[in-house]
CSV table of C-alpha atoms and ligand atoms in Angstrom, one decimal:
chain,number,residue,atom,x,y,z
A,1,UNK,CA,-13.0,-168.6,13.7
A,2,UNK,CA,-12.0,-165.1,14.7
A,3,UNK,CA,-13.6,-163.6,17.8
A,4,UNK,CA,-13.4,-160.0,19.1
A,5,UNK,CA,-13.7,-159.8,22.9
A,6,UNK,CA,-14.7,-156.7,24.9
A,7,UNK,CA,-14.3,-156.3,28.7
A,8,UNK,CA,-15.3,-153.3,30.7
A,9,UNK,CA,-16.8,-154.8,33.9
A,10,UNK,CA,-14.6,-152.9,36.4
A,11,UNK,CA,-11.6,-150.7,35.9
A,12,UNK,CA,-10.0,-152.1,32.7
A,13,UNK,CA,-11.1,-151.0,29.2
A,14,UNK,CA,-10.1,-154.0,27.1
A,15,UNK,CA,-10.6,-155.3,23.5
A,16,UNK,CA,-8.8,-158.3,22.0
A,17,UNK,CA,-9.0,-160.4,18.9
A,18,UNK,CA,-8.4,-164.1,19.1
A,19,UNK,CA,-8.4,-166.9,16.4
A,20,UNK,CA,-9.8,-170.3,17.2
A,21,UNK,CA,-9.7,-169.8,21.0
A,22,UNK,CA,-5.9,-169.8,21.2
A,23,UNK,CA,-4.1,-167.5,18.8
A,24,UNK,CA,-4.0,-164.0,20.2
A,25,UNK,CA,-4.0,-161.5,17.3
A,26,UNK,CA,-4.3,-158.4,19.5
A,27,UNK,CA,-4.7,-157.7,23.2
A,28,UNK,CA,-5.3,-154.1,24.3
A,29,UNK,CA,-5.9,-153.3,28.0
A,30,UNK,CA,-6.2,-149.7,29.3
A,31,UNK,CA,-6.0,-149.8,33.1
A,32,UNK,CA,-7.6,-147.1,35.3
A,33,UNK,CA,-5.7,-148.2,38.4
A,34,UNK,CA,-3.8,-144.9,38.7
A,35,UNK,CA,-7.0,-142.9,38.7
A,36,UNK,CA,-8.7,-145.1,41.5
A,37,UNK,CA,-5.6,-145.5,43.6
A,38,UNK,CA,-6.1,-142.2,45.4
A,39,UNK,CA,-9.6,-143.2,46.5
A,40,UNK,CA,-8.4,-146.6,47.9
A,41,UNK,CA,-10.7,-148.5,45.6
A,42,UNK,CA,-12.8,-148.4,42.3
A,43,UNK,CA,-15.3,-145.5,42.2
A,44,UNK,CA,-18.1,-146.7,39.9
A,45,UNK,CA,-19.1,-143.3,38.4
A,46,UNK,CA,-15.5,-142.4,37.6
A,47,UNK,CA,-14.9,-145.9,36.1
A,48,UNK,CA,-17.9,-145.6,33.7
A,49,UNK,CA,-16.9,-142.2,32.5
A,50,UNK,CA,-13.3,-143.3,31.9
A,51,UNK,CA,-14.6,-146.3,29.9
A,52,UNK,CA,-16.6,-143.9,27.7
A,53,UNK,CA,-13.5,-141.8,27.1
A,54,UNK,CA,-11.3,-144.8,26.2
A,55,UNK,CA,-13.5,-147.4,24.5
A,56,UNK,CA,-13.2,-146.2,20.9
A,57,UNK,CA,-9.4,-145.8,21.1
A,58,UNK,CA,-9.0,-149.2,22.6
A,59,UNK,CA,-11.3,-150.7,19.9
A,60,UNK,CA,-9.3,-149.0,17.1
A,61,UNK,CA,-5.9,-150.2,18.5
A,62,UNK,CA,-7.1,-153.8,18.8
A,63,UNK,CA,-8.1,-153.7,15.1
A,64,UNK,CA,-4.9,-152.0,14.0
A,65,UNK,CA,-2.7,-154.4,16.1
A,66,UNK,CA,-4.4,-157.4,14.6
A,67,UNK,CA,-4.2,-155.9,11.1
A,68,UNK,CA,-7.6,-157.2,10.4
A,69,UNK,CA,-10.6,-156.0,8.4
A,70,UNK,CA,-13.8,-156.1,10.5
A,71,UNK,CA,-15.5,-158.1,7.8
A,72,UNK,CA,-13.2,-161.0,8.7
A,73,UNK,CA,-14.4,-161.1,12.3
A,74,UNK,CA,-16.9,-163.9,12.9
A,75,UNK,CA,-18.2,-163.2,16.4
A,76,UNK,CA,-18.2,-160.4,19.0
A,77,UNK,CA,-18.2,-161.5,22.7
A,78,UNK,CA,-18.8,-159.0,25.4
A,79,UNK,CA,-18.8,-159.2,29.3
A,80,UNK,CA,-22.4,-158.7,30.4
A,81,UNK,CA,-22.2,-159.7,34.1
A,82,UNK,CA,-21.2,-159.6,36.9
A,83,UNK,CA,-19.7,-156.2,37.3
A,84,UNK,CA,-20.4,-152.5,37.7
A,85,UNK,CA,-23.5,-151.8,35.7
A,86,UNK,CA,-22.4,-148.4,34.4
A,87,UNK,CA,-19.1,-149.8,33.3
A,88,UNK,CA,-20.6,-152.9,31.7
A,89,UNK,CA,-23.1,-150.8,29.7
A,90,UNK,CA,-20.3,-148.9,28.0
A,91,UNK,CA,-18.7,-152.2,26.7
A,92,UNK,CA,-22.1,-153.7,25.8
A,93,UNK,CA,-23.1,-150.7,23.8
A,94,UNK,CA,-19.8,-150.5,22.0
A,95,UNK,CA,-19.8,-154.2,21.2
A,96,UNK,CA,-23.4,-154.2,20.0
A,97,UNK,CA,-22.9,-151.1,17.8
A,98,UNK,CA,-19.7,-152.6,16.2
A,99,UNK,CA,-21.5,-155.9,15.6
A,100,UNK,CA,-24.5,-154.3,14.1
A,101,UNK,CA,-22.5,-152.0,11.9
A,102,UNK,CA,-20.5,-154.9,10.4
A,103,UNK,CA,-23.3,-157.6,10.4
A,104,UNK,CA,-21.6,-159.8,13.0
A,105,UNK,CA,-23.3,-161.9,15.7
A,106,UNK,CA,-22.8,-160.5,19.3
A,107,UNK,CA,-23.0,-162.7,22.4
A,108,UNK,CA,-22.9,-161.9,26.2
A,109,UNK,CA,-20.2,-163.6,28.3
A,110,UNK,CA,-20.1,-164.1,32.1
A,111,UNK,CA,-16.9,-162.5,33.4
A,112,UNK,CA,-16.0,-165.5,35.7
A,113,UNK,CA,-16.2,-167.9,32.8
A,114,UNK,CA,-13.7,-165.5,31.1
A,115,UNK,CA,-11.3,-165.9,34.0
A,116,UNK,CA,-11.6,-169.7,33.8
A,117,UNK,CA,-11.0,-169.7,30.0
A,118,UNK,CA,-7.9,-167.5,30.4
A,119,UNK,CA,-6.2,-170.8,31.2
A,120,UNK,CA,-7.1,-172.2,27.8
A,121,UNK,CA,-4.9,-169.7,26.0
A,122,UNK,CA,-1.8,-171.6,27.2
A,123,UNK,CA,-3.1,-175.1,28.0
A,124,UNK,CA,-5.9,-177.4,27.0
A,125,UNK,CA,-8.6,-178.5,29.5
A,126,UNK,CA,-8.8,-182.1,30.8
A,127,UNK,CA,-12.2,-183.0,32.3
A,128,UNK,CA,-13.4,-183.3,35.0
A,129,UNK,CA,-11.8,-180.1,35.9
A,130,UNK,CA,-11.9,-178.0,39.1
A,131,UNK,CA,-11.5,-174.2,38.8
A,132,UNK,CA,-10.6,-172.0,41.8
A,133,UNK,CA,-11.7,-168.5,40.8
A,134,UNK,CA,-10.1,-165.9,43.0
A,135,UNK,CA,-10.5,-162.2,42.2
A,136,UNK,CA,-11.3,-158.8,43.7
A,137,UNK,CA,-15.0,-159.6,43.6
A,138,UNK,CA,-15.3,-163.4,43.7
A,139,UNK,CA,-14.0,-166.6,45.3
A,140,UNK,CA,-15.6,-169.7,43.9
A,141,UNK,CA,-14.9,-173.4,43.4
A,142,UNK,CA,-16.4,-174.5,40.1
A,143,UNK,CA,-16.6,-178.0,38.7
A,144,UNK,CA,-16.6,-178.6,34.9
A,145,UNK,CA,-17.4,-182.0,33.4
A,146,UNK,CA,-17.1,-180.7,29.9
A,147,UNK,CA,-16.7,-177.3,28.0
A,148,UNK,CA,-19.1,-174.6,29.2
A,149,UNK,CA,-20.6,-176.8,31.9
A,150,UNK,CA,-20.2,-175.0,35.3
A,151,UNK,CA,-21.4,-176.3,38.7
A,152,UNK,CA,-20.6,-174.0,41.6
A,153,UNK,CA,-19.5,-176.2,44.5
A,154,UNK,CA,-18.9,-173.2,46.9
A,155,UNK,CA,-18.2,-169.5,47.2
A,156,UNK,CA,-17.3,-166.9,49.7
A,157,UNK,CA,-20.1,-166.0,52.1
A,158,UNK,CA,-18.6,-162.5,52.8
A,159,UNK,CA,-15.3,-160.9,51.4
A,160,UNK,CA,-13.7,-162.2,48.2
A,161,UNK,CA,-10.0,-163.1,48.7
A,162,UNK,CA,-8.7,-160.1,46.6
A,163,UNK,CA,-11.0,-157.8,48.6
A,164,UNK,CA,-9.5,-159.1,51.9
A,165,UNK,CA,-6.0,-158.5,50.4
A,166,UNK,CA,-7.0,-154.9,49.4
A,167,UNK,CA,-8.6,-154.1,52.8
A,168,UNK,CA,-5.7,-155.5,54.8
A,169,UNK,CA,-3.4,-153.6,52.5
A,170,UNK,CA,-5.2,-150.4,53.1
A,171,UNK,CA,-4.7,-150.6,56.9
A,172,UNK,CA,-1.1,-151.4,56.4
A,173,UNK,CA,-0.8,-148.2,54.4
A,174,UNK,CA,-0.5,-149.8,50.9
A,175,UNK,CA,-2.2,-148.3,47.9
A,176,UNK,CA,-5.0,-150.0,46.0
A,177,UNK,CA,-4.8,-152.7,44.7
A,178,UNK,CA,-2.7,-154.2,47.4
A,179,UNK,CA,-2.6,-157.9,46.5
A,180,UNK,CA,0.7,-157.9,44.6
A,181,UNK,CA,2.3,-155.6,47.2
A,182,UNK,CA,1.4,-157.8,50.2
A,183,UNK,CA,2.6,-160.8,48.1
A,184,UNK,CA,6.0,-159.1,47.7
A,185,UNK,CA,6.2,-158.1,51.4
A,186,UNK,CA,5.2,-161.6,52.5
A,187,UNK,CA,8.4,-163.0,50.9
A,188,UNK,CA,10.5,-160.6,53.0
A,189,UNK,CA,8.9,-161.7,56.3
A,190,UNK,CA,8.2,-164.7,58.5
A,191,UNK,CA,5.0,-166.3,59.7
A,192,UNK,CA,5.1,-165.2,63.3
A,193,UNK,CA,1.6,-163.9,63.9
A,194,UNK,CA,-1.1,-166.4,64.6
A,195,UNK,CA,-4.3,-165.6,62.6
A,196,UNK,CA,-7.6,-167.6,62.5
A,197,UNK,CA,-8.3,-170.0,59.6
A,198,UNK,CA,-11.9,-170.4,58.7
A,199,UNK,CA,-12.9,-173.8,57.4
A,200,UNK,CA,-16.7,-173.9,56.7
A,201,UNK,CA,-18.6,-177.2,56.0
A,202,UNK,CA,-18.7,-178.0,52.3
A,203,UNK,CA,-16.9,-175.7,49.9
A,204,UNK,CA,-17.9,-172.2,51.0
A,205,UNK,CA,-15.3,-169.7,52.2
A,206,UNK,CA,-15.2,-166.8,54.6
A,207,UNK,CA,-12.4,-164.2,54.7
A,208,UNK,CA,-14.0,-161.5,56.9
A,209,UNK,CA,-12.7,-163.2,60.1
A,210,UNK,CA,-9.0,-163.1,59.1
A,211,UNK,CA,-9.4,-159.6,57.9
A,212,UNK,CA,-10.9,-158.4,61.2
A,213,UNK,CA,-8.2,-160.4,63.1
A,214,UNK,CA,-5.5,-158.4,61.3
A,215,UNK,CA,-7.3,-155.1,62.1
A,216,UNK,CA,-7.7,-156.0,65.8
A,217,UNK,CA,-4.1,-157.1,66.0
A,218,UNK,CA,-2.9,-153.8,64.5
A,219,UNK,CA,-5.1,-151.8,67.0
A,220,UNK,CA,-3.8,-153.8,70.0
A,221,UNK,CA,-0.2,-153.4,69.0
A,222,UNK,CA,-0.7,-149.7,68.5
A,223,UNK,CA,-2.4,-149.3,71.9
A,224,UNK,CA,0.5,-151.1,73.6
A,225,UNK,CA,2.9,-149.0,71.6
A,226,UNK,CA,4.5,-152.1,70.2
A,227,UNK,CA,6.2,-152.3,66.8
A,228,UNK,CA,4.2,-153.7,63.8
A,229,UNK,CA,6.4,-156.1,61.8
A,230,UNK,CA,4.6,-155.4,58.5
A,231,UNK,CA,6.5,-158.0,56.5
A,232,UNK,CA,5.8,-160.7,59.1
A,233,UNK,CA,2.1,-159.7,59.2
A,234,UNK,CA,1.9,-159.8,55.4
A,235,UNK,CA,3.6,-163.3,55.5
A,236,UNK,CA,1.2,-164.6,58.2
A,237,UNK,CA,-1.9,-163.3,56.4
A,238,UNK,CA,-0.8,-164.7,53.0
A,239,UNK,CA,0.2,-168.1,54.5
A,240,UNK,CA,-3.2,-168.4,56.3
A,241,UNK,CA,-5.3,-167.4,53.3
A,242,UNK,CA,-3.4,-169.6,50.9
A,243,UNK,CA,-3.6,-172.6,53.2
A,244,UNK,CA,-7.4,-172.5,53.3
A,245,UNK,CA,-7.6,-172.1,49.5
A,246,UNK,CA,-5.3,-175.0,48.8
A,247,UNK,CA,-6.8,-177.3,51.4
A,248,UNK,CA,-10.4,-176.7,50.2
A,249,UNK,CA,-9.4,-177.1,46.5
A,250,UNK,CA,-7.6,-180.4,47.2
A,251,UNK,CA,-10.5,-181.7,49.3
A,252,UNK,CA,-12.9,-181.0,46.4
A,253,UNK,CA,-10.4,-182.4,43.8
A,254,UNK,CA,-10.4,-185.7,45.7
A,255,UNK,CA,-14.2,-185.8,46.2
A,256,UNK,CA,-14.9,-185.2,42.5
A,257,UNK,CA,-11.9,-187.2,41.3
A,258,UNK,CA,-10.8,-184.4,38.9
A,259,UNK,CA,-8.0,-184.7,36.4
A,260,UNK,CA,-7.2,-181.0,36.1
A,261,UNK,CA,-7.1,-178.1,38.6
A,262,UNK,CA,-6.9,-174.5,37.4
A,263,UNK,CA,-6.5,-171.3,39.3
A,264,UNK,CA,-8.1,-168.2,37.8
A,265,UNK,CA,-8.7,-164.5,38.5
A,266,UNK,CA,-6.5,-161.7,39.8
A,267,UNK,CA,-5.3,-163.6,42.9
A,268,UNK,CA,-4.1,-166.4,40.7
A,269,UNK,CA,-1.1,-164.1,40.2
A,270,UNK,CA,-0.2,-164.8,43.8
A,271,UNK,CA,3.2,-166.5,44.1
A,272,UNK,CA,2.5,-168.5,47.3
A,273,UNK,CA,-0.9,-169.7,45.9
A,274,UNK,CA,0.8,-170.9,42.7
A,275,UNK,CA,3.7,-172.6,44.5
A,276,UNK,CA,1.6,-174.2,47.3
A,277,UNK,CA,-1.1,-175.4,44.9
A,278,UNK,CA,1.7,-176.8,42.6
A,279,UNK,CA,3.1,-178.9,45.5
A,280,UNK,CA,-0.4,-180.1,46.6
A,281,UNK,CA,-1.5,-181.0,43.0
A,282,UNK,CA,1.8,-182.9,42.3
A,283,UNK,CA,1.3,-184.9,45.5
A,284,UNK,CA,-2.2,-185.8,44.4
A,285,UNK,CA,-1.0,-186.6,40.8
A,286,UNK,CA,-3.4,-184.0,39.2
A,287,UNK,CA,-2.5,-181.6,36.4
A,288,UNK,CA,-2.4,-178.0,37.5
A,289,UNK,CA,-2.4,-174.8,35.4
A,290,UNK,CA,-2.7,-171.1,36.0
A,291,UNK,CA,-2.5,-168.3,33.4
A,292,UNK,CA,0.5,-166.0,32.7
A,293,UNK,CA,0.3,-163.0,35.0
A,294,UNK,CA,-1.1,-160.7,32.3
A,295,UNK,CA,-4.0,-163.1,31.8
A,296,UNK,CA,-4.8,-163.4,35.5
A,297,UNK,CA,-6.1,-159.8,35.9
A,298,UNK,CA,-9.0,-158.5,33.7
A,299,UNK,CA,-8.4,-158.6,29.9
A,300,UNK,CA,-10.5,-159.1,26.8
A,301,UNK,CA,-8.6,-162.2,25.4
A,302,UNK,CA,-10.2,-164.3,28.1
A,303,UNK,CA,-13.7,-163.0,27.1
A,304,UNK,CA,-13.0,-163.8,23.4
A,305,UNK,CA,-11.9,-167.3,24.3
A,306,UNK,CA,-14.9,-167.9,26.6
A,307,UNK,CA,-17.2,-166.5,23.8
A,308,UNK,CA,-15.7,-168.9,21.3
A,309,UNK,CA,-16.6,-171.9,23.5
A,310,UNK,CA,-20.0,-170.6,24.4
A,311,UNK,CA,-20.8,-170.2,20.7
A,312,UNK,CA,-19.8,-173.7,19.9
A,313,UNK,CA,-21.6,-175.2,22.9
A,314,UNK,CA,-24.9,-173.5,22.0
A,315,UNK,CA,-24.4,-174.3,18.3
A,316,UNK,CA,-23.9,-178.0,19.1
A,317,UNK,CA,-26.8,-178.2,21.5
A,318,UNK,CA,-29.4,-176.4,19.4
B,1,KG4,O1,-9.5,-160.5,38.4
B,1,KG4,P1,-9.2,-159.1,38.8
B,1,KG4,O2,-8.3,-158.3,37.9
B,1,KG4,O3,-10.5,-158.2,39.0
B,1,KG4,C1,-11.7,-158.7,39.4
B,1,KG4,O4,-12.4,-159.3,38.6
B,1,KG4,O5,-12.0,-158.5,40.6
B,1,KG4,O6,-8.6,-159.2,40.3
B,1,KG4,C2,-8.1,-158.1,41.0
B,1,KG4,C3,-7.7,-158.5,42.4
B,1,KG4,C4,-7.3,-157.4,43.3
B,1,KG4,O7,-8.0,-157.5,44.6
B,1,KG4,C5,-5.8,-157.5,43.6
B,1,KG4,O8,-5.4,-157.1,44.8
B,1,KG4,C6,-5.7,-159.0,43.4
B,1,KG4,O9,-6.5,-159.4,42.3
B,1,KG4,N1,-4.3,-159.4,43.1
B,1,KG4,C7,-3.5,-160.2,43.9
B,1,KG4,C8,-2.2,-160.3,43.3
B,1,KG4,N2,-2.3,-159.6,42.1
B,1,KG4,C9,-3.5,-159.1,42.0
B,1,KG4,N3,-3.8,-160.7,45.1
B,1,KG4,C10,-2.8,-161.4,45.7
B,1,KG4,N4,-1.6,-161.6,45.2
B,1,KG4,C11,-1.2,-161.1,44.0
B,1,KG4,N5,0.0,-161.3,43.5
B,2,ZN,ZN1,-12.0,-160.1,37.0
């Protein structure tokens, strides 16, 4: 079964073609990061207009790269939520028009399920499975007992992890998105600053406290005329955030007796999160997977894979 996926929920215009949920025939991502960098974050109006400018070219390239005739495509899957509405609409309209023109069925996919299914490209799922979805807009712990069965155990009550990274990065003078830059600096520093860790009851998260603590610390150091050791601050921030994420994930993995933990979303590219979660999962004796870096951030391959499983789940249940 050949699925064409479309993703335009934020600042990436992406189209991909995937066979049987695993074989990537084409994977085209046009990133707008350079355009939004100067504003310190994604500007919704600018993002929608840029998607309009790029969507046809990206569609054409995905078809050319896969060397496929549209009549051989069985399903179109497009991100319909969550995301910036103006951006989403560009992808939805393009996907619906393509599907209508070629007589193909078109289905809507939730972006977060896409991040989870990005893991399936390189490894099969073993249930029950626990997914830690960490991106610029979301932080969620999701339990899956079978394919396409999602129970949200907890989520952030304020900032998403990626958002906290980007905001801390901004005050440290790093350009948007700052996650990967802080990750790199963290490895050049030491954990010398004490920052608060927020452990809420159950599986919800909160990252606004640690973000404010970094801002307050910077202001205090500046007022006292003391040096800010940026690398050490990056390391202290990263260690603290990763510790909470790993501790909560392992707690849930034990409670629900899961066989597989996956990390998904842009922050799944974080080197400390990957290495600390690997150690903790090994200790627990549970399989751990995370996607290759290119499938951590937004792409359309993950939407095609998620669409493939959604189609079969609905098909089998109806
Ligand atoms: O999944 P994604 O591409 O977009 C959303 O759906 O939000 O995630 C983007 C987020 C940004 O906040 C970025 O700073 C963060 O992922 N990110 C990282 C790393 N690479 C990307 N955060 C921490 N460490 C990284 N290595
Ligand atoms: Zn995303």
